[in-house]
Amino acid sequence: MQTNFSSHPLVNTSDLEAFQHILDKAHSIVVTSHRSPDGDAVGCALAMTSYLRTQGKSVTTILPDPPDEALMWMPGVEDIVYYAEDSRQADELMANADVLFALDYNRFERLGRMSHAARKSPGKWLLVDHHELPDNFQSAQVHAPACSSTAELLYAVIVGLGGADAVDNDMAALLYTGIMTDTGSFRFPGVTPTTHLIVADMIAAGLEHAKVHEHIHGEAPLDRLRLNAFALNERLEVFPEFHTALIHLTAADMGRFDYRPGYTEGLVNQALGIKGIRFAVFAKEGGERVKMSFRSIGSFSARAFAEEHFDGGGHHNAAGGASSESIDVVMAKLRGLLPQIQTQLLAAQ
Ligand SMILES: [Mn+2]
């Protein structure tokens, strides 16, 4: 089934042996990923579940909460147990698991209210992730912050464990979704020759990549388009002197366009796509907090900014944060911070 891809430069044989050793003794396995699961999280969780089932294991996928509607086509999504909807069943499954997978996250806090059950589980944790500085809860890990996506790592893990034949078209679509969404359709700097070799293998084996793009980008509800158009028309602030663009949406704005989770996915990247812009922030009012997405190009660290000012974190060029202040206060704070980071933004390459 394989053509080009043989082993991943970021995946060690010794880590795979540690995985295999633990999996050999496992019967009841739980596969988890982070809350507000994105394409990488859901794709990895379902792909790993599918692979482990081919190995004769009893496996359940548990996520803290459901993904956006745009991901509801993914093969196997109907079998996921959501902690937010069925915490009793999820608690029981985690309490009885002998092995648990943590995919695409690096600390239990990323599970929200599910973190307590995760901590309590007597099972062994195996981690596959590309976020920096993981906590130390796992018995074994495949961890590579330089990797484009957890899905890219997971493909290497599955092939490395001898599971190349288990990568059927459904599993390839799951993994491709993770790689494609985490790389902004193969344009972010984390994409390497290996990323493309893996995708080449999957397409050679029958993956219909165009269908995945159609599912992700070609089935948008009209309200979503109109909300995004409104945001760009009415709520975009461009500061050429700071190479920065800010977008915010109030709860009232979102209510006007019948906001659903996922509607503003990618909006911050549109702001970043403006000529001359190196730093973009999207802030939205929701519940008791204002949530923010930070994106940067080049050496300016979105993560450092998020960590320092908004209790956030993430990757160098893509981070998130939150504030319990009002949206107006948050926006004023953001505008006020720009002169302080002007030197860094001007020097950013
Ligand atoms: Mn990811």
Short mmCIF file of C-alpha atoms and ligand atoms in Angstrom, two decimals:
data_model
loop_
_atom_site.label_atom_id
_atom_site.label_comp_id
_atom_site.label_asym_id
_atom_site.label_seq_id
_atom_site.Cartn_x
_atom_site.Cartn_y
_atom_site.Cartn_z
CA MET A 1 0.00 0.00 0.00
CA GLN A 2 2.91 2.34 0.70
CA THR A 3 4.81 4.10 -2.03
CA ASN A 4 7.30 6.64 -0.74
CA PHE A 5 6.86 7.01 2.97
CA SER A 6 8.83 4.65 5.17
CA SER A 7 9.66 6.33 8.45
CA HIS A 8 9.17 9.77 9.90
CA PRO A 9 12.25 11.80 10.83
CA LEU A 10 10.44 13.00 13.98
CA VAL A 11 9.24 9.59 15.23
CA ASN A 12 11.69 7.36 17.16
CA THR A 13 11.61 3.59 16.93
CA SER A 14 12.11 3.34 20.69
CA ASP A 15 8.94 5.40 21.31
CA LEU A 16 6.98 3.11 18.98
CA GLU A 17 8.34 0.05 20.81
CA ALA A 18 7.18 1.56 24.10
CA PHE A 19 3.71 2.07 22.57
CA GLN A 20 3.59 -1.49 21.25
CA HIS A 21 4.71 -2.93 24.58
CA ILE A 22 1.88 -1.13 26.41
CA LEU A 23 -0.71 -1.85 23.69
CA ASP A 24 0.10 -5.57 23.68
CA LYS A 25 -1.33 -5.87 27.19
CA ALA A 26 -4.26 -3.51 26.66
CA HIS A 27 -7.85 -4.69 26.33
CA SER A 28 -10.02 -1.70 27.03
CA ILE A 29 -8.79 1.54 25.45
CA VAL A 30 -10.12 5.10 25.52
CA VAL A 31 -9.02 7.61 22.88
CA THR A 32 -9.37 11.31 23.80
CA SER A 33 -8.64 14.74 22.38
CA HIS A 34 -9.08 18.34 23.51
CA ARG A 35 -12.23 20.38 24.04
CA SER A 36 -13.66 22.44 21.15
CA PRO A 37 -12.13 19.73 18.96
CA ASP A 38 -10.82 20.88 15.57
CA GLY A 39 -10.13 18.83 12.45
CA ASP A 40 -6.82 17.54 13.79
CA ALA A 41 -8.37 16.51 17.12
CA VAL A 42 -11.40 14.70 15.68
CA GLY A 43 -9.46 13.22 12.76
CA CYS A 44 -6.78 11.79 15.05
CA ALA A 45 -9.22 10.49 17.65
CA LEU A 46 -11.32 8.64 15.07
CA ALA A 47 -8.32 7.35 13.10
CA MET A 48 -6.65 5.95 16.21
CA THR A 49 -9.90 4.36 17.34
CA SER A 50 -10.32 2.76 13.94
CA TYR A 51 -6.73 1.45 13.90
CA LEU A 52 -6.94 -0.03 17.40
CA ARG A 53 -10.18 -1.82 16.51
CA THR A 54 -8.38 -3.55 13.63
CA GLN A 55 -6.03 -4.84 16.32
CA GLY A 56 -8.90 -6.49 18.15
CA LYS A 57 -9.07 -3.98 20.99
CA SER A 58 -12.21 -2.68 22.63
CA VAL A 59 -12.02 1.09 22.01
CA THR A 60 -14.16 4.14 22.76
CA THR A 61 -13.59 7.70 21.55
CA ILE A 62 -14.37 10.31 24.21
CA LEU A 63 -14.25 14.05 23.55
CA PRO A 64 -15.10 16.79 26.05
CA ASP A 65 -17.68 18.33 23.69
CA PRO A 66 -18.90 17.97 20.10
CA PRO A 67 -17.01 19.42 17.12
CA ASP A 68 -18.39 22.02 14.69
CA GLU A 69 -21.05 20.97 12.21
CA ALA A 70 -18.43 21.21 9.44
CA LEU A 71 -16.79 18.07 10.88
CA MET A 72 -19.93 15.99 11.37
CA TRP A 73 -19.36 14.11 8.08
CA MET A 74 -16.25 12.43 9.44
CA PRO A 75 -16.42 8.61 9.36
CA GLY A 76 -17.12 7.29 12.87
CA VAL A 77 -18.20 10.64 14.37
CA GLU A 78 -21.61 9.17 15.31
CA ASP A 79 -19.95 6.79 17.81
CA ILE A 80 -18.12 9.45 19.85
CA VAL A 81 -19.07 9.78 23.51
CA TYR A 82 -19.16 13.45 24.60
CA TYR A 83 -18.34 14.21 28.20
CA ALA A 84 -20.60 17.28 28.11
CA GLU A 85 -23.57 15.10 27.16
CA ASP A 86 -22.87 11.79 28.88
CA SER A 87 -20.39 12.33 31.69
CA ARG A 88 -21.51 9.26 33.63
CA GLN A 89 -20.74 6.88 30.75
CA ALA A 90 -17.48 8.72 30.02
CA ASP A 91 -16.43 8.53 33.70
CA GLU A 92 -17.10 4.81 33.75
CA LEU A 93 -15.22 4.13 30.52
CA MET A 94 -12.20 6.11 31.71
CA ALA A 95 -12.24 4.44 35.13
CA ASN A 96 -12.18 1.01 33.45
CA ALA A 97 -9.66 1.72 30.69
CA ASP A 98 -6.24 0.11 30.91
CA VAL A 99 -4.81 2.40 28.24
CA LEU A 100 -5.84 5.95 27.25
CA PHE A 101 -4.63 8.04 24.35
CA ALA A 102 -4.13 11.81 24.59
CA LEU A 103 -4.09 13.09 21.02
CA ASP A 104 -3.37 16.67 19.95
CA TYR A 105 -3.12 18.08 23.47
CA ASN A 106 -0.43 18.18 26.10
CA ARG A 107 -2.07 18.80 29.48
CA PHE A 108 -5.29 17.71 31.13
CA GLU A 109 -6.48 21.31 31.47
CA ARG A 110 -7.23 21.19 27.74
CA LEU A 111 -10.04 18.74 28.56
CA GLY A 112 -12.06 21.26 30.57
CA ARG A 113 -14.45 19.54 32.97
CA MET A 114 -13.32 16.13 31.70
CA SER A 115 -9.84 16.68 33.19
CA HIS A 116 -10.85 15.34 36.61
CA ALA A 117 -11.89 11.94 35.21
CA ALA A 118 -8.71 11.89 33.10
CA ARG A 119 -6.53 12.43 36.17
CA LYS A 120 -8.36 9.77 38.16
CA SER A 121 -8.17 7.03 35.54
CA PRO A 122 -5.90 4.16 36.63
CA GLY A 123 -4.97 3.40 32.99
CA LYS A 124 -1.68 4.19 31.27
CA TRP A 125 -1.61 7.29 29.07
CA LEU A 126 -0.02 7.36 25.63
CA LEU A 127 0.48 10.80 24.10
CA VAL A 128 0.78 11.80 20.45
CA ASP A 129 1.04 15.56 20.05
CA HIS A 130 2.75 18.53 18.44
CA HIS A 131 2.17 21.21 21.10
CA GLU A 132 5.20 22.37 23.03
CA LEU A 133 6.09 21.37 26.58
CA PRO A 134 3.74 18.52 27.44
CA ASP A 135 2.95 17.75 31.08
CA ASN A 136 4.26 14.52 32.49
CA PHE A 137 1.19 12.26 32.80
CA GLN A 138 2.04 9.83 29.99
CA SER A 139 3.76 6.44 30.17
CA ALA A 140 5.03 6.84 26.60
CA GLN A 141 4.83 9.51 23.93
CA VAL A 142 5.41 10.46 20.34
CA HIS A 143 5.93 14.18 20.67
CA ALA A 144 7.23 16.53 17.98
CA PRO A 145 6.49 20.27 18.25
CA ALA A 146 8.02 20.83 14.81
CA CYS A 147 5.44 18.59 13.16
CA SER A 148 2.69 20.17 11.05
CA SER A 149 -0.13 18.35 12.81
CA THR A 150 -0.81 15.51 15.18
CA ALA A 151 -2.42 13.68 12.25
CA GLU A 152 0.91 13.65 10.40
CA LEU A 153 2.59 12.14 13.47
CA LEU A 154 -0.25 9.69 13.96
CA TYR A 155 0.03 8.42 10.39
CA ALA A 156 3.70 7.70 11.10
CA VAL A 157 2.76 6.00 14.38
CA ILE A 158 0.18 3.75 12.72
CA VAL A 159 2.50 2.83 9.84
CA GLY A 160 5.38 2.42 12.30
CA LEU A 161 3.32 -0.02 14.37
CA GLY A 162 2.83 -2.08 11.22
CA GLY A 163 -0.66 -0.77 10.49
CA ALA A 164 -0.17 0.54 6.93
CA ASP A 165 -2.85 -1.83 5.65
CA ALA A 166 -5.32 -0.46 8.20
CA VAL A 167 -5.18 2.95 6.51
CA ASP A 168 -8.26 2.55 4.33
CA ASN A 169 -9.94 5.44 2.54
CA ASP A 170 -11.99 6.44 5.57
CA MET A 171 -8.97 6.54 7.85
CA ALA A 172 -6.98 8.42 5.21
CA ALA A 173 -9.77 11.02 5.00
CA LEU A 174 -9.64 11.44 8.79
CA LEU A 175 -5.87 11.92 8.86
CA TYR A 176 -5.88 14.11 5.76
CA THR A 177 -8.46 16.37 7.44
CA GLY A 178 -6.13 16.83 10.41
CA ILE A 179 -3.08 17.59 8.26
CA MET A 180 -4.98 19.87 5.88
CA THR A 181 -6.79 21.91 8.55
CA ASP A 182 -3.74 22.31 10.83
CA THR A 183 -1.58 23.47 7.91
CA GLY A 184 -4.09 25.92 6.42
CA SER A 185 -4.24 23.63 3.38
CA PHE A 186 -0.48 23.00 3.25
CA ARG A 187 0.72 26.57 3.45
CA PHE A 188 2.08 26.95 7.00
CA PRO A 189 5.84 26.72 7.68
CA GLY A 190 5.47 23.39 9.54
CA VAL A 191 4.82 21.62 6.23
CA THR A 192 7.82 19.52 5.18
CA PRO A 193 8.66 17.05 2.40
CA THR A 194 7.50 14.31 4.78
CA THR A 195 4.06 15.95 5.08
CA HIS A 196 3.69 15.73 1.32
CA LEU A 197 5.12 12.21 1.10
CA ILE A 198 2.50 11.03 3.57
CA VAL A 199 -0.28 12.73 1.63
CA ALA A 200 1.13 11.31 -1.62
CA ASP A 201 0.94 7.83 -0.10
CA MET A 202 -2.64 8.33 0.96
CA ILE A 203 -3.72 9.66 -2.44
CA ALA A 204 -1.91 6.81 -4.21
CA ALA A 205 -3.85 4.42 -1.97
CA GLY A 206 -7.20 5.91 -2.98
CA LEU A 207 -7.82 8.92 -0.72
CA GLU A 208 -10.24 11.34 -2.40
CA HIS A 209 -8.70 14.56 -1.14
CA ALA A 210 -11.01 16.85 -3.14
CA LYS A 211 -14.00 15.42 -1.27
CA VAL A 212 -12.41 16.34 2.06
CA HIS A 213 -11.89 19.94 0.89
CA GLU A 214 -15.50 20.03 -0.30
CA HIS A 215 -16.74 18.83 3.10
CA ILE A 216 -14.60 21.36 5.00
CA HIS A 217 -14.89 24.42 2.75
CA GLY A 218 -17.73 23.76 0.32
CA GLU A 219 -20.75 23.32 2.56
CA ALA A 220 -20.88 26.61 4.47
CA PRO A 221 -24.26 27.82 5.76
CA LEU A 222 -25.30 31.20 4.31
CA ASP A 223 -25.42 32.74 7.80
CA ARG A 224 -21.77 31.88 8.27
CA LEU A 225 -20.80 33.72 5.10
CA ARG A 226 -22.89 36.74 6.07
CA LEU A 227 -21.41 36.85 9.59
CA ASN A 228 -17.90 36.76 8.12
CA ALA A 229 -18.77 39.46 5.57
CA PHE A 230 -20.17 41.61 8.38
CA ALA A 231 -17.07 41.07 10.51
CA LEU A 232 -14.76 42.11 7.65
CA ASN A 233 -16.89 45.10 6.70
CA GLU A 234 -17.84 46.49 10.09
CA ARG A 235 -15.51 45.05 12.71
CA LEU A 236 -12.08 44.96 11.09
CA GLU A 237 -9.50 47.50 12.25
CA VAL A 238 -6.26 47.76 10.32
CA PHE A 239 -3.21 49.45 11.81
CA PRO A 240 -0.66 49.64 8.98
CA GLU A 241 1.93 51.34 11.21
CA PHE A 242 1.86 48.30 13.51
CA HIS A 243 1.40 45.67 10.76
CA THR A 244 -1.60 44.54 12.77
CA ALA A 245 -5.27 43.85 12.09
CA LEU A 246 -7.94 43.32 14.76
CA ILE A 247 -11.43 41.89 14.37
CA HIS A 248 -14.02 41.59 17.09
CA LEU A 249 -17.59 40.37 17.29
CA THR A 250 -20.03 41.12 20.08
CA ALA A 251 -22.63 38.65 21.31
CA ALA A 252 -25.26 40.83 19.61
CA ASP A 253 -23.37 40.65 16.28
CA MET A 254 -23.29 36.87 16.49
CA GLY A 255 -26.93 36.64 17.51
CA ARG A 256 -27.91 38.69 14.46
CA PHE A 257 -26.43 36.03 12.15
CA ASP A 258 -27.61 33.02 14.15
CA TYR A 259 -24.05 32.14 15.19
CA ARG A 260 -23.16 28.47 15.55
CA PRO A 261 -19.83 27.05 16.77
CA GLY A 262 -17.28 27.11 13.97
CA TYR A 263 -18.79 30.04 12.06
CA THR A 264 -15.78 32.25 12.75
CA GLU A 265 -13.17 29.55 12.14
CA GLY A 266 -10.54 31.00 9.81
CA LEU A 267 -11.69 34.62 10.16
CA VAL A 268 -8.46 35.62 11.88
CA ASN A 269 -6.48 34.19 8.95
CA GLN A 270 -8.34 36.50 6.58
CA ALA A 271 -7.13 39.45 8.65
CA LEU A 272 -3.61 38.03 8.58
CA GLY A 273 -3.91 37.70 4.80
CA ILE A 274 -4.05 41.47 4.26
CA LYS A 275 -0.93 42.82 2.56
CA GLY A 276 1.59 44.08 5.10
CA ILE A 277 -0.14 42.48 8.10
CA ARG A 278 2.09 40.34 10.34
CA PHE A 279 -0.10 40.04 13.41
CA ALA A 280 -3.86 39.48 13.56
CA VAL A 281 -6.25 39.09 16.46
CA PHE A 282 -9.84 37.93 16.46
CA ALA A 283 -11.82 38.51 19.67
CA LYS A 284 -15.33 37.29 20.29
CA GLU A 285 -17.70 37.72 23.15
CA GLY A 286 -19.15 34.48 24.44
CA GLY A 287 -20.46 33.26 27.79
CA GLU A 288 -18.61 35.06 30.56
CA ARG A 289 -15.35 35.45 28.70
CA VAL A 290 -13.94 37.07 25.62
CA LYS A 291 -12.07 34.47 23.60
CA MET A 292 -9.21 35.45 21.35
CA SER A 293 -7.26 33.93 18.48
CA PHE A 294 -3.81 35.29 17.70
CA ARG A 295 -1.96 34.70 14.44
CA SER A 296 1.43 35.95 13.32
CA ILE A 297 3.77 35.60 10.40
CA GLY A 298 7.51 35.08 10.87
CA SER A 299 9.50 35.77 13.99
CA PHE A 300 6.87 37.68 16.01
CA SER A 301 5.51 35.20 18.55
CA ALA A 302 1.72 35.05 18.80
CA ARG A 303 2.20 32.61 21.65
CA ALA A 304 4.41 34.95 23.70
CA PHE A 305 1.85 37.74 23.24
CA ALA A 306 -1.03 35.47 24.26
CA GLU A 307 0.86 34.18 27.29
CA GLU A 308 1.97 37.59 28.49
CA HIS A 309 -1.28 39.52 28.11
CA PHE A 310 -4.23 37.13 27.90
CA ASP A 311 -3.49 34.03 29.96
CA GLY A 312 -3.16 32.03 26.75
CA GLY A 313 -0.82 29.76 24.87
CA GLY A 314 -0.42 27.70 21.73
CA HIS A 315 2.07 27.64 18.89
CA HIS A 316 4.62 30.29 17.85
CA ASN A 317 2.45 31.61 14.99
CA ALA A 318 -1.00 30.50 16.21
CA ALA A 319 -2.22 30.94 19.75
CA GLY A 320 -5.33 31.54 21.81
CA GLY A 321 -6.27 33.41 24.95
CA ALA A 322 -9.20 34.68 26.98
CA SER A 323 -10.24 37.52 29.25
CA SER A 324 -13.02 38.00 31.76
CA GLU A 325 -13.14 41.74 30.92
CA SER A 326 -15.82 43.10 28.58
CA ILE A 327 -15.22 43.06 24.84
CA ASP A 328 -14.80 46.87 24.85
CA VAL A 329 -12.13 46.71 27.55
CA VAL A 330 -10.35 43.87 25.75
CA MET A 331 -10.30 45.77 22.46
CA ALA A 332 -9.03 48.93 24.18
CA LYS A 333 -6.29 46.87 25.82
CA LEU A 334 -5.31 45.34 22.48
CA ARG A 335 -5.15 48.71 20.73
CA GLY A 336 -3.14 50.09 23.65
CA LEU A 337 -0.60 47.25 23.47
CA LEU A 338 0.27 47.82 19.83
CA PRO A 339 2.76 50.68 20.36
CA GLN A 340 4.57 48.47 22.90
CA ILE A 341 5.13 45.69 20.38
CA GLN A 342 5.78 47.99 17.41
CA THR A 343 9.55 47.46 17.51
CA GLN A 344 9.18 43.68 17.54
CA LEU A 345 6.59 43.79 14.74
CA LEU A 346 8.76 46.05 12.57
CA ALA A 347 11.77 43.79 13.12
CA ALA A 348 9.77 40.62 12.44
CA GLN A 349 10.93 38.67 9.44
MN MN B 1 -3.15 19.98 16.01
#
